[in-house]
XYZ file of C-alpha atoms in Angstrom:
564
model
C -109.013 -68.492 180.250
C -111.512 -66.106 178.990
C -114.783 -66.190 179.105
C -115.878 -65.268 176.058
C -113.651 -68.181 174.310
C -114.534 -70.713 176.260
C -116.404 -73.693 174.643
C -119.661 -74.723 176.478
C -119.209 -76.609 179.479
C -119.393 -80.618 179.603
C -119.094 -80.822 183.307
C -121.640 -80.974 185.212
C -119.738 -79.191 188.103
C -121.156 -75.452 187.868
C -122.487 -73.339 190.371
C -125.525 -72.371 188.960
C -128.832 -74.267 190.473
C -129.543 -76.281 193.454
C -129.933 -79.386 191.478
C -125.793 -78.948 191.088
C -125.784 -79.113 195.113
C -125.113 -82.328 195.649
C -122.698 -82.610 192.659
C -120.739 -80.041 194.293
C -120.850 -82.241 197.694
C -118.471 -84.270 196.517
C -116.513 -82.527 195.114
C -115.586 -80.383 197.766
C -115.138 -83.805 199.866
C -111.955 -83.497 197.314
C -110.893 -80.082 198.255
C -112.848 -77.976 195.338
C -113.637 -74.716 196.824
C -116.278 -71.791 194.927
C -113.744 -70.866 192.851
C -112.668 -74.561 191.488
C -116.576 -75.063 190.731
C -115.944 -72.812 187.121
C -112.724 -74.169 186.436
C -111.849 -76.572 183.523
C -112.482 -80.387 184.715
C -109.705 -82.174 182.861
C -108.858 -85.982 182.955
C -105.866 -87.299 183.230
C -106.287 -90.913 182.200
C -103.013 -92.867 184.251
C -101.544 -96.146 182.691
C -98.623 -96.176 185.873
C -98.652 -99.991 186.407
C -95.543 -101.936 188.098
C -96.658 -104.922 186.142
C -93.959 -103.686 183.094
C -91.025 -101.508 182.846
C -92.645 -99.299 180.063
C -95.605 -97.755 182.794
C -93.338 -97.571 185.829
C -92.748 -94.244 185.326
C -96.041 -92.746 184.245
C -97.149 -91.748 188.177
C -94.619 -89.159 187.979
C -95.750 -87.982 184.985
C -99.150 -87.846 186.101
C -98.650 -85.746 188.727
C -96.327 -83.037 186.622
C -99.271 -82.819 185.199
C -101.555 -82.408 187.352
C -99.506 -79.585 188.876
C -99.378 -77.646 185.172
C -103.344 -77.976 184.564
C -103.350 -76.368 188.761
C -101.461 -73.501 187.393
C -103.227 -72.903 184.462
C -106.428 -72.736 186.432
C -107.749 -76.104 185.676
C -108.638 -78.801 188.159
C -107.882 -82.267 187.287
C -109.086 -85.277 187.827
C -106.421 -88.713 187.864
C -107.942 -92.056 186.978
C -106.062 -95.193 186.071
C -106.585 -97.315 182.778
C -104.990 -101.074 182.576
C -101.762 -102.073 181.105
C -100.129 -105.603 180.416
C -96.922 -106.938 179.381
C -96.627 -107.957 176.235
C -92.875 -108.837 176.755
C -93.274 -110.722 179.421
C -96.456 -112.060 178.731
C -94.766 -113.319 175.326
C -94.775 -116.689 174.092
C -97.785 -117.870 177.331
C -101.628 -117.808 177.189
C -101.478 -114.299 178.910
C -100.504 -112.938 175.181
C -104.000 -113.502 174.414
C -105.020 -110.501 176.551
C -102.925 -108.146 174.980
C -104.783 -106.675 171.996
C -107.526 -107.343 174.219
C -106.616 -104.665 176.642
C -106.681 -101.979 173.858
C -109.828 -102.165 173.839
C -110.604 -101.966 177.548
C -108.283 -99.480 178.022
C -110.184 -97.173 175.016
C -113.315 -98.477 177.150
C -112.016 -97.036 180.129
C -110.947 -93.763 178.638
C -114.485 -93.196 177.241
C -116.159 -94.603 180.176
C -114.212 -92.221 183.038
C -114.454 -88.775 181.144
C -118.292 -89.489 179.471
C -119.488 -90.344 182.970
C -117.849 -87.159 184.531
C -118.463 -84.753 181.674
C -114.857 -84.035 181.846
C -113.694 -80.864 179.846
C -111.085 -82.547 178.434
C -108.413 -85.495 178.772
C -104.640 -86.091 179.023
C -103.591 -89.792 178.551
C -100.406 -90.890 179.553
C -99.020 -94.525 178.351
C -96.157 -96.655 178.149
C -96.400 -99.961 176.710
C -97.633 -101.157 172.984
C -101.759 -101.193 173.355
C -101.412 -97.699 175.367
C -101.349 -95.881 172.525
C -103.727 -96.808 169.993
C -106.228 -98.014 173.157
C -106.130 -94.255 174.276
C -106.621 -92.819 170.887
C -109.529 -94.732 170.114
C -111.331 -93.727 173.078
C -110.195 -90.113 172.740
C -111.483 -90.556 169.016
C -114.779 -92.245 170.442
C -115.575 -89.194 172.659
C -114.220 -86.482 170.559
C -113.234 -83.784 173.365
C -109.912 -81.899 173.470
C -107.504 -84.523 174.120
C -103.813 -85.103 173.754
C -101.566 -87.756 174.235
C -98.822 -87.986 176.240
C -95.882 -90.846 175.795
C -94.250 -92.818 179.108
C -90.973 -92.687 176.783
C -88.745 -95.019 175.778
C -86.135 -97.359 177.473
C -82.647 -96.724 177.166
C -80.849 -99.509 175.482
C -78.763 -102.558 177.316
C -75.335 -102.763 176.580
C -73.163 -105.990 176.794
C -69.456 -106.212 175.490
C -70.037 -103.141 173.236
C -73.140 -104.415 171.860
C -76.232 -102.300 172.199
C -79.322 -104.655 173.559
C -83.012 -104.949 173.446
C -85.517 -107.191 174.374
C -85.644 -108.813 171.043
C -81.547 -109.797 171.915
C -83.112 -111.932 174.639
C -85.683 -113.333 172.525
C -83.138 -114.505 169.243
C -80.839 -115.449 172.281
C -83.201 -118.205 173.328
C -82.935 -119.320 169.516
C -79.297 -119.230 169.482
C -79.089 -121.065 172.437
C -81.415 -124.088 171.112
C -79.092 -123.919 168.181
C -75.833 -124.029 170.529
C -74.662 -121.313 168.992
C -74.129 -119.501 172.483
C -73.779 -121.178 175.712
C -76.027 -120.584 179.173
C -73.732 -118.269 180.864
C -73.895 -115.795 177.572
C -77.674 -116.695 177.919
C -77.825 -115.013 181.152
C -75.804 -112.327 180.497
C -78.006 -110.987 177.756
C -81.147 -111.580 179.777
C -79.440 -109.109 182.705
C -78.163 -106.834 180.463
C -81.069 -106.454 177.516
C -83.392 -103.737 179.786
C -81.510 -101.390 181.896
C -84.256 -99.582 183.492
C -87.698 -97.781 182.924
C -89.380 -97.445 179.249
C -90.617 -99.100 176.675
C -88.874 -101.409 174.823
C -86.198 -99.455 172.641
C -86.007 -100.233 169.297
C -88.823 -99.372 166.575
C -90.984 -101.512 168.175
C -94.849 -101.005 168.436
C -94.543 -98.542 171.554
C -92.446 -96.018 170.135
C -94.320 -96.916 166.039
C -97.060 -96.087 167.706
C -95.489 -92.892 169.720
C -94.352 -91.602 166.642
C -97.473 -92.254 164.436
C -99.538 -89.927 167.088
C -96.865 -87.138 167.187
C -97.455 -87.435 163.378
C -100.906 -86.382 163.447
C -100.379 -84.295 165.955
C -101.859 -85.775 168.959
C -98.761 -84.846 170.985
C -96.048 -82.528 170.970
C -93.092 -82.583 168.769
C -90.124 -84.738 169.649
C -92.067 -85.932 173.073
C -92.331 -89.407 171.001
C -88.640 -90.283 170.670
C -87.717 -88.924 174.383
C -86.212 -91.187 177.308
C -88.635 -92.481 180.180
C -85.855 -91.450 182.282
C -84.762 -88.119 180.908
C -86.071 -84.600 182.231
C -87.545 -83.124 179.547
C -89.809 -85.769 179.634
C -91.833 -84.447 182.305
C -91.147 -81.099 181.062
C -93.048 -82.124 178.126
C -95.533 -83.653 179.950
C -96.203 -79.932 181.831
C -96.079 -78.517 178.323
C -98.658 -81.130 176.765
C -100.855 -80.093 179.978
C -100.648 -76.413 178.956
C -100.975 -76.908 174.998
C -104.533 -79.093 176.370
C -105.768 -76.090 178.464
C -105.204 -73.972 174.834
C -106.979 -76.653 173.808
C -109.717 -76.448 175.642
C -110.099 -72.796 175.226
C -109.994 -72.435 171.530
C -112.315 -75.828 171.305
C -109.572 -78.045 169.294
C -111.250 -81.175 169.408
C -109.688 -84.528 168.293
C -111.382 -85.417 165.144
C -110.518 -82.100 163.671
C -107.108 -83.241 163.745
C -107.805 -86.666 163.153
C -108.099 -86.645 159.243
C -107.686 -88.597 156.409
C -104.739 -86.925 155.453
C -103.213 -86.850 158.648
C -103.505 -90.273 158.901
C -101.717 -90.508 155.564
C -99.237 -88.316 157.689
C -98.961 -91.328 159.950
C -98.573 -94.172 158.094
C -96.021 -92.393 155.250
C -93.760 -91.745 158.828
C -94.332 -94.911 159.774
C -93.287 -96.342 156.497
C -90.358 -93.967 156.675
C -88.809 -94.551 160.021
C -89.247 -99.145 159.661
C -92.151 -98.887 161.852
C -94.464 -102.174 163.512
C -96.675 -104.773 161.390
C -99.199 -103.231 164.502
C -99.089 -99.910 162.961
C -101.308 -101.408 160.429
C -104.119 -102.788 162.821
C -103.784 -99.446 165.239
C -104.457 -96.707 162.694
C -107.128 -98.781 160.584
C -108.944 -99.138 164.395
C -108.363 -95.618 165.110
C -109.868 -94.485 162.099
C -112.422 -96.489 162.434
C -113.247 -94.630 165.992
C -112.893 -91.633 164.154
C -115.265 -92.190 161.344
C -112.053 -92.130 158.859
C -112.926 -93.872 156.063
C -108.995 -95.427 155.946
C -108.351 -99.467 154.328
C -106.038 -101.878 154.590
C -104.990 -100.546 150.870
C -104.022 -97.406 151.777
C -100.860 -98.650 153.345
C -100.080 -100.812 150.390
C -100.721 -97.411 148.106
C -98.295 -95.193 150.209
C -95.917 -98.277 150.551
C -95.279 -97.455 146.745
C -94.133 -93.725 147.232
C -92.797 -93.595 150.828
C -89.251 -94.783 151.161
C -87.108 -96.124 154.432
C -85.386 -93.622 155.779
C -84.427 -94.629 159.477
C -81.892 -97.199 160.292
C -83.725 -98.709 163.530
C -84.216 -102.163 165.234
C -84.841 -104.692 164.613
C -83.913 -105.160 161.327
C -81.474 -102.305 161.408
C -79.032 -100.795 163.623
C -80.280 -97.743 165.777
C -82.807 -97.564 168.665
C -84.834 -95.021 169.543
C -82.479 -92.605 171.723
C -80.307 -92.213 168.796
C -83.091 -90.975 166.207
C -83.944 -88.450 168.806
C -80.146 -87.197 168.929
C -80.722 -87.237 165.437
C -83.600 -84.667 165.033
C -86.350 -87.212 165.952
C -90.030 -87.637 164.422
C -89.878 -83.719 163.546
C -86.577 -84.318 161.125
C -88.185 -87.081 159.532
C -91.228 -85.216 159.002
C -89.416 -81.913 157.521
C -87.369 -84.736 154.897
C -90.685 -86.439 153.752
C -92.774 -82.566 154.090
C -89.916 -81.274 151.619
C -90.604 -84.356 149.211
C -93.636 -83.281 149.010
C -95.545 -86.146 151.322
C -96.339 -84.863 154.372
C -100.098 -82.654 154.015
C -98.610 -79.599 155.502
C -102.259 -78.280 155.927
C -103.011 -80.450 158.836
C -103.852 -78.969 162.391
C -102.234 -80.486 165.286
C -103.262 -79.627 168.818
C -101.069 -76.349 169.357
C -103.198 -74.852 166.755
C -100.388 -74.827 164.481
C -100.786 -76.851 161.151
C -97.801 -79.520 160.476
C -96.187 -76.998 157.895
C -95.980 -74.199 160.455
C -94.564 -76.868 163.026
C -92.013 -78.097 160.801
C -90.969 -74.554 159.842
C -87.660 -74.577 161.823
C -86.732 -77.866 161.769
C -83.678 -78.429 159.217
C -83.913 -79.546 155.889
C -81.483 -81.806 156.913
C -80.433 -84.180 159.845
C -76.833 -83.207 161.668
C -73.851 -84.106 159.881
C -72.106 -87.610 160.522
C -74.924 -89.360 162.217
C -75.745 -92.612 160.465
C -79.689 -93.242 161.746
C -81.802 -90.708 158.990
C -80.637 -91.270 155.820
C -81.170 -88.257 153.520
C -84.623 -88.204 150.470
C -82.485 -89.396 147.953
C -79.733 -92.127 149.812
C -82.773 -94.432 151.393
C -82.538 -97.865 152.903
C -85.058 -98.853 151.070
C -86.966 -96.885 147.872
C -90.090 -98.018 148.923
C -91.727 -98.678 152.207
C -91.018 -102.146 154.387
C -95.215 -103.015 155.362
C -96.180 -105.058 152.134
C -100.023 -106.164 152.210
C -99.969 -109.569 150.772
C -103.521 -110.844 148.790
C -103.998 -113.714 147.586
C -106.145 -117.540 147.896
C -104.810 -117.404 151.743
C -105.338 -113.885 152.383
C -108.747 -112.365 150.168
C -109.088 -109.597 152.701
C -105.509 -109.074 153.058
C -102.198 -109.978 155.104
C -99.143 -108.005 156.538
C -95.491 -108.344 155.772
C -92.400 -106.946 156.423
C -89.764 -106.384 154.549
C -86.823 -104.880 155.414
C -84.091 -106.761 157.093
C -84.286 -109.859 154.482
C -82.313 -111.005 151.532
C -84.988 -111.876 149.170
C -88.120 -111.080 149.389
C -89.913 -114.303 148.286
C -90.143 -118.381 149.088
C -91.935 -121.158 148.206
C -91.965 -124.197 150.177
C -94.129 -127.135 152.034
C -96.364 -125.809 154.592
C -95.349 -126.671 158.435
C -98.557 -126.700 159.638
C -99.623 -125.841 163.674
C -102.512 -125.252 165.725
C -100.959 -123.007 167.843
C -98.276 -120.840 168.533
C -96.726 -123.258 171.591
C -97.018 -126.552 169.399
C -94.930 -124.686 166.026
C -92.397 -123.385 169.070
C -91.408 -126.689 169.964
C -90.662 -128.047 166.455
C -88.745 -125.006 165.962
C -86.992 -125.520 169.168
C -86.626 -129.032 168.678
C -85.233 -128.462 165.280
C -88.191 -130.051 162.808
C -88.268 -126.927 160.930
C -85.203 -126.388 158.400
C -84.416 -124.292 155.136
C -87.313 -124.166 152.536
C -90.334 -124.542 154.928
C -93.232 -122.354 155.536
C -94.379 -122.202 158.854
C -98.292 -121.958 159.637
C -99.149 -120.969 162.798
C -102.760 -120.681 162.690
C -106.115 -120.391 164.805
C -104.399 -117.541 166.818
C -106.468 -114.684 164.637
C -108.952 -112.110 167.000
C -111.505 -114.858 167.211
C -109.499 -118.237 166.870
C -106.791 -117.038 169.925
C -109.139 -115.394 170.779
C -107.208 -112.164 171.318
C -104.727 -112.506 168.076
C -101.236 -113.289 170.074
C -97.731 -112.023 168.582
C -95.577 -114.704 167.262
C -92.340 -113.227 168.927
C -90.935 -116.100 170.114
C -91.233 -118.489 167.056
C -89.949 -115.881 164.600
C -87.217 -114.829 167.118
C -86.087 -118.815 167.583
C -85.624 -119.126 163.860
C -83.506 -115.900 163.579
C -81.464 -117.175 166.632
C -81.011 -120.438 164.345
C -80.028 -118.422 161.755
C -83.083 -119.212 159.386
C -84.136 -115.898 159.104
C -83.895 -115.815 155.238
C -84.266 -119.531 154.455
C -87.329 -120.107 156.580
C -91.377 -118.544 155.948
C -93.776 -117.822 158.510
C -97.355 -117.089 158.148
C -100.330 -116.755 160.520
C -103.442 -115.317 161.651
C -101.800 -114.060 164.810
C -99.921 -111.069 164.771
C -95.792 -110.302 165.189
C -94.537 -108.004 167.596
C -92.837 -104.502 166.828
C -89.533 -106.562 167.188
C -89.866 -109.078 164.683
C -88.351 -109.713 161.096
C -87.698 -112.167 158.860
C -89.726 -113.731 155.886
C -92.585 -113.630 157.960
C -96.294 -112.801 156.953
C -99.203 -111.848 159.796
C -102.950 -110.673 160.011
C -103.724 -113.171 157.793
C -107.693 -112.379 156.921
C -109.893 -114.194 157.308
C -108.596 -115.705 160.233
C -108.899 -119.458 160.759
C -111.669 -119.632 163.000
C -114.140 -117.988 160.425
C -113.055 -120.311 157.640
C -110.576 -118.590 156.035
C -107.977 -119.860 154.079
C -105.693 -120.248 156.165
C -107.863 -123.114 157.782
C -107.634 -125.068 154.920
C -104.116 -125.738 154.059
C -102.921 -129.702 154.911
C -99.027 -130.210 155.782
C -97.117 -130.421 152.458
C -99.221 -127.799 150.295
C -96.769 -125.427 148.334
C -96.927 -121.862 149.641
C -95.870 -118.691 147.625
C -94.864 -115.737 149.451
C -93.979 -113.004 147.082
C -93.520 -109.200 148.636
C -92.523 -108.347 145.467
C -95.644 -109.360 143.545
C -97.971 -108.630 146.800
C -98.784 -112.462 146.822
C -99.570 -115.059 149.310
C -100.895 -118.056 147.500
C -101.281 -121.841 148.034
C -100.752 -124.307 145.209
C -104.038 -126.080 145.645
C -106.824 -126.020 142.830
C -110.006 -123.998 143.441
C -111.999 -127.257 143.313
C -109.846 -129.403 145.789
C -110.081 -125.593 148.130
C -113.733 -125.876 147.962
C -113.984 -129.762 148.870
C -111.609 -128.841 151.913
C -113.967 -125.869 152.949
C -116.532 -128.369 152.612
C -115.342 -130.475 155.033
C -113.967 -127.438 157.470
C -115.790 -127.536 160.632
C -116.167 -124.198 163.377
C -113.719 -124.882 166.021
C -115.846 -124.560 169.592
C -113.680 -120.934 171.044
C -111.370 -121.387 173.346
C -113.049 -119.048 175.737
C -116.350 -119.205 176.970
C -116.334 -116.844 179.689
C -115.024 -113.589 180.542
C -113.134 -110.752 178.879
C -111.961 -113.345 176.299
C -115.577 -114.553 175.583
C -117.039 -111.369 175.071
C -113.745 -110.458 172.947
C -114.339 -113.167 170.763
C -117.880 -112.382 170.305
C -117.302 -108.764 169.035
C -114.420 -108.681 167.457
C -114.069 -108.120 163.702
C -111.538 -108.826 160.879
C -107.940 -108.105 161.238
C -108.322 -106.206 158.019
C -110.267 -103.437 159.200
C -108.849 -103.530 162.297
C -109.658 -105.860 165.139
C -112.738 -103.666 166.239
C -114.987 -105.026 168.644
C -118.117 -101.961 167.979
C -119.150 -102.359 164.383
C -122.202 -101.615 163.960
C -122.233 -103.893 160.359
């Protein structure tokens, strides 16, 4: 690395002055010698966890790293960042720490290379909050930065059938129903995750995966790759090496971090039948980035950015396929040729978008069936709706692929809680025509906004999924579809509307007309909100407490450090 192109120094670890003395101590209690003391300090922020599948292999990953920033004549410095489970935390209390830990793992992102001045920082992560909690600290601190994905599980296979976690999760519905029996229960529970990676349809991991290699955060086609697979931790050396280039030509994150490249983002997103969580991620990560992005945007590109990619869970593919298929970059070069994609945009080789895209073909290879070509889409327009209306004034999620008709009115089922609206479910209390409300599990209300997996995946299982509405202040996962309506804002806790409706009311939701709306006069609304009283939280100490405290609206995002 030259001298004359390198940026000025964050670390403190230089050789010049005997106040550094002591700095240098330690340092060479780690094995630095003179020479290391000038070298490039770069992070390398670890989410390897055995708690989940999707971070079991990020160790190895870590250390391929580590080995690529030695021979580029960098030192590096390895520090771990938190991960849960939000598979197998699914459906229990736990869920309420999962949005939760994006924000402590962005805390510990910023917190590790601000306190060591690092030069730069590689983050490595696996399951959903990885992402976007990495991104928003990278965005916080603004140094050269890049992202680097655990990878995706291969899929289960049972009886020719290709398998996902979400199979397990309808199977539980399909078994309430009787529609399979306990031995076919347990075969798709042994069967559904084969081995290491995140979960492998178009959930929120890979969304979120893709979205980043989008803006480009990472390097292209490192978001649709296998956990497993070599060329994942050859891409791991590579994003090393593209970070020390990085560093060198002083590509910092917010000058790829753009309005228009977040555009870039949610357009792919819309295009491959991305998460409801892409929503809440990108509106937080612009907000880290001072992006001035809204919860409008999405429904304004919604209108111009068609479905492209047939993927779980509301379609047929998982994520190893669209990679055989061309991956994020084919997507890209389909909607970039449409004339969607901002070209312009830098990503962190240096390269803009257009230049990246240059030799990827116009076109996916012949006789696959997972990227549809610009003009044969699943869907014209894209599948996140954002629903307004009396229930939702700041705005609500839906999507909207995977369903036969995109609206329903019917009685409200109404629940505190995601465990009490389970057991009707379960228990068969819910049938065709009803709208379920699962409420007071927003940010605040959980607190910690939990995904309503296992209701929405009991009344696919019972074969509801187009006769039955959900809505709720909580959120869905990655996996979930259906006639099913999240991020309802405000949230019940604060008041909203949501918080007012009584078992019975008629509720409208209408994707089509962008509508969620409960047949209940503004007077009789206000004599209700009248007589609403603050729920005492849930939490009153801890990680929760504090959560609840800081946390905003799920329409701009879920962050907990706005300064309004």
């Amino acid at each position: 690395m030259s001298e004359s192109k390198r940026p000025e120094r964050r670390s403190a670890n230089i050789t010049e002055g005997t106040a550094r003395a002591p700095n240098r101590a330690m340092l060479r209690a780690m094995g630095y010698t003179d020479a290391d003391m000038t070298k490039p300090i770069v992070g390398i922020a670890n989410g390897y966890s055995t708690i989940t599948p999707c971070n079991m292999g990020l160790n190895a990953l870590a250390l391929r790293a580590e080995q690529a920033f030695e021979a580029g004549g960098a030192k590096s410095q390895i520090f771990g960042t938190v991960t849960v489970s939000d598979g197998i935390s699914m459906g229990t209390s736990g869920m309420k720490y999962s949005l939760v830990s994006r924000e402590v793992i962005a805390d510990a992102v910023e917190t590790a290379v601000q306190a060591e001045s690092m030069d730069g920082v590689l983050a490595l992560g696996g399951c959903d909050k990885n992402m976007p909690g990495a991104m928003i600290g990278i965005a916080r601190m603004n140094v050269p930065a890049i992202f680097v994905y655990g990878g995706t599980i291969k899929p289960g296979h049972l009886e020719g059938e290709d398998l996902t976690i979400v199979s397990a999760f309808e199977a539980v519905g399909q078994h309430s129903a009787g529609k399979i029996d306990d031995a076919r229960l347990k075969k798709v529970e042994c069967h559904a995750c084969p081995g290491v990676g995140s979960c492998g349809g178009m959930f929120t991991a890979n969304t979120m995966s893709s979205a980043i290699e989008a803006m480009g955060m990472s390097l292209p086609y490192s978001s649709t790759m296998a956990a497993e697979d070599a060329e994942k931790a050859d891409s791991t050396a590579a994003s090393a090496e593209a970070l020390l280039t990085a560093i060198e030509n002083n590509i910092r994150p917010r000058d790829l971090l753009t309005f228009e490249a977040f555009e870039n983002a949610i357009t792919l997103v819309m295009a491959v039948g991305g998460s409801t969580n892409a929503v809440l991620h990108l509106l937080a990560m612009a907000h880290a980035a001072n992006v001035d992005l809204s919860i409008d945007d999405f429904e304004r590109i919604r209108a111009k950015a068609p479905v492209l990619c047939n993927m779980k869970p509301s379609g047929q593919h998982v994520v190893t396929e669209l990679h055989a298929a061309g991956g994020i970059p084919q997507v890209l070069k389909i909607l970039y040729n449409a004339g969607l994609i901002h070209g312009e945009c830098k990503t962190i080789t240096g390269a803009t978008l257009a230049e990246t895209l240059a030799n990827v073909p116009d076109q996916p290879p012949a006789g696959q069936t997972v990227i549809h070509p610009f003009d044969q889409p699943l869907y014209k327009t894209g599948h996140l709706a954002i629903l307004k209306g009396n229930l939702a004034t700041e705005g609500a999620v839906a999507k909207i692929t995977g369903i036969k008709k995109t609206s329903i009115t019917g009685p409200a089922r109404v629940f505190d809680s995601e465990e009490a609206a389970m057991s009707a479910i379960l228990g068969e209390q819910v049938g065709a025509g009803d709208v379920v409300v699962i409420r007071y599990e927003g940010p605040k209300g959980g607190p910690g906004m939990r995904e309503m997996l296992s209701p929405t995946s009991a009344i696919v299982g019972r074969g509801l999924s187009d006769q039955v509405g959900l809505i709720t202040d909580g959120r869905f996962s990655g996996g979930t579809y259906g006639m099913v309506v999240g991020h309802v804002a405000p949230e019940a806790a604060v008041g909203g509307g949501i918080a007012l409706i009584e078992e019975g009311d008629m509720i409208t939701i209408d994707a089509e007309k962008r509508l969620l709306h409960l047949a209940v006069d503004d007077a009789t609304l206000e004599k209700r909100r009248s007589a609403w009283h603050k729920r005492p939280s849930n939490a009153t100490r801890g990680v929760l407490s504090k959560y609840a405290k800081l946390v905003g609206s799920a329409a701009q995002g879920a962050v907990t450090d706005d300064a309004g």
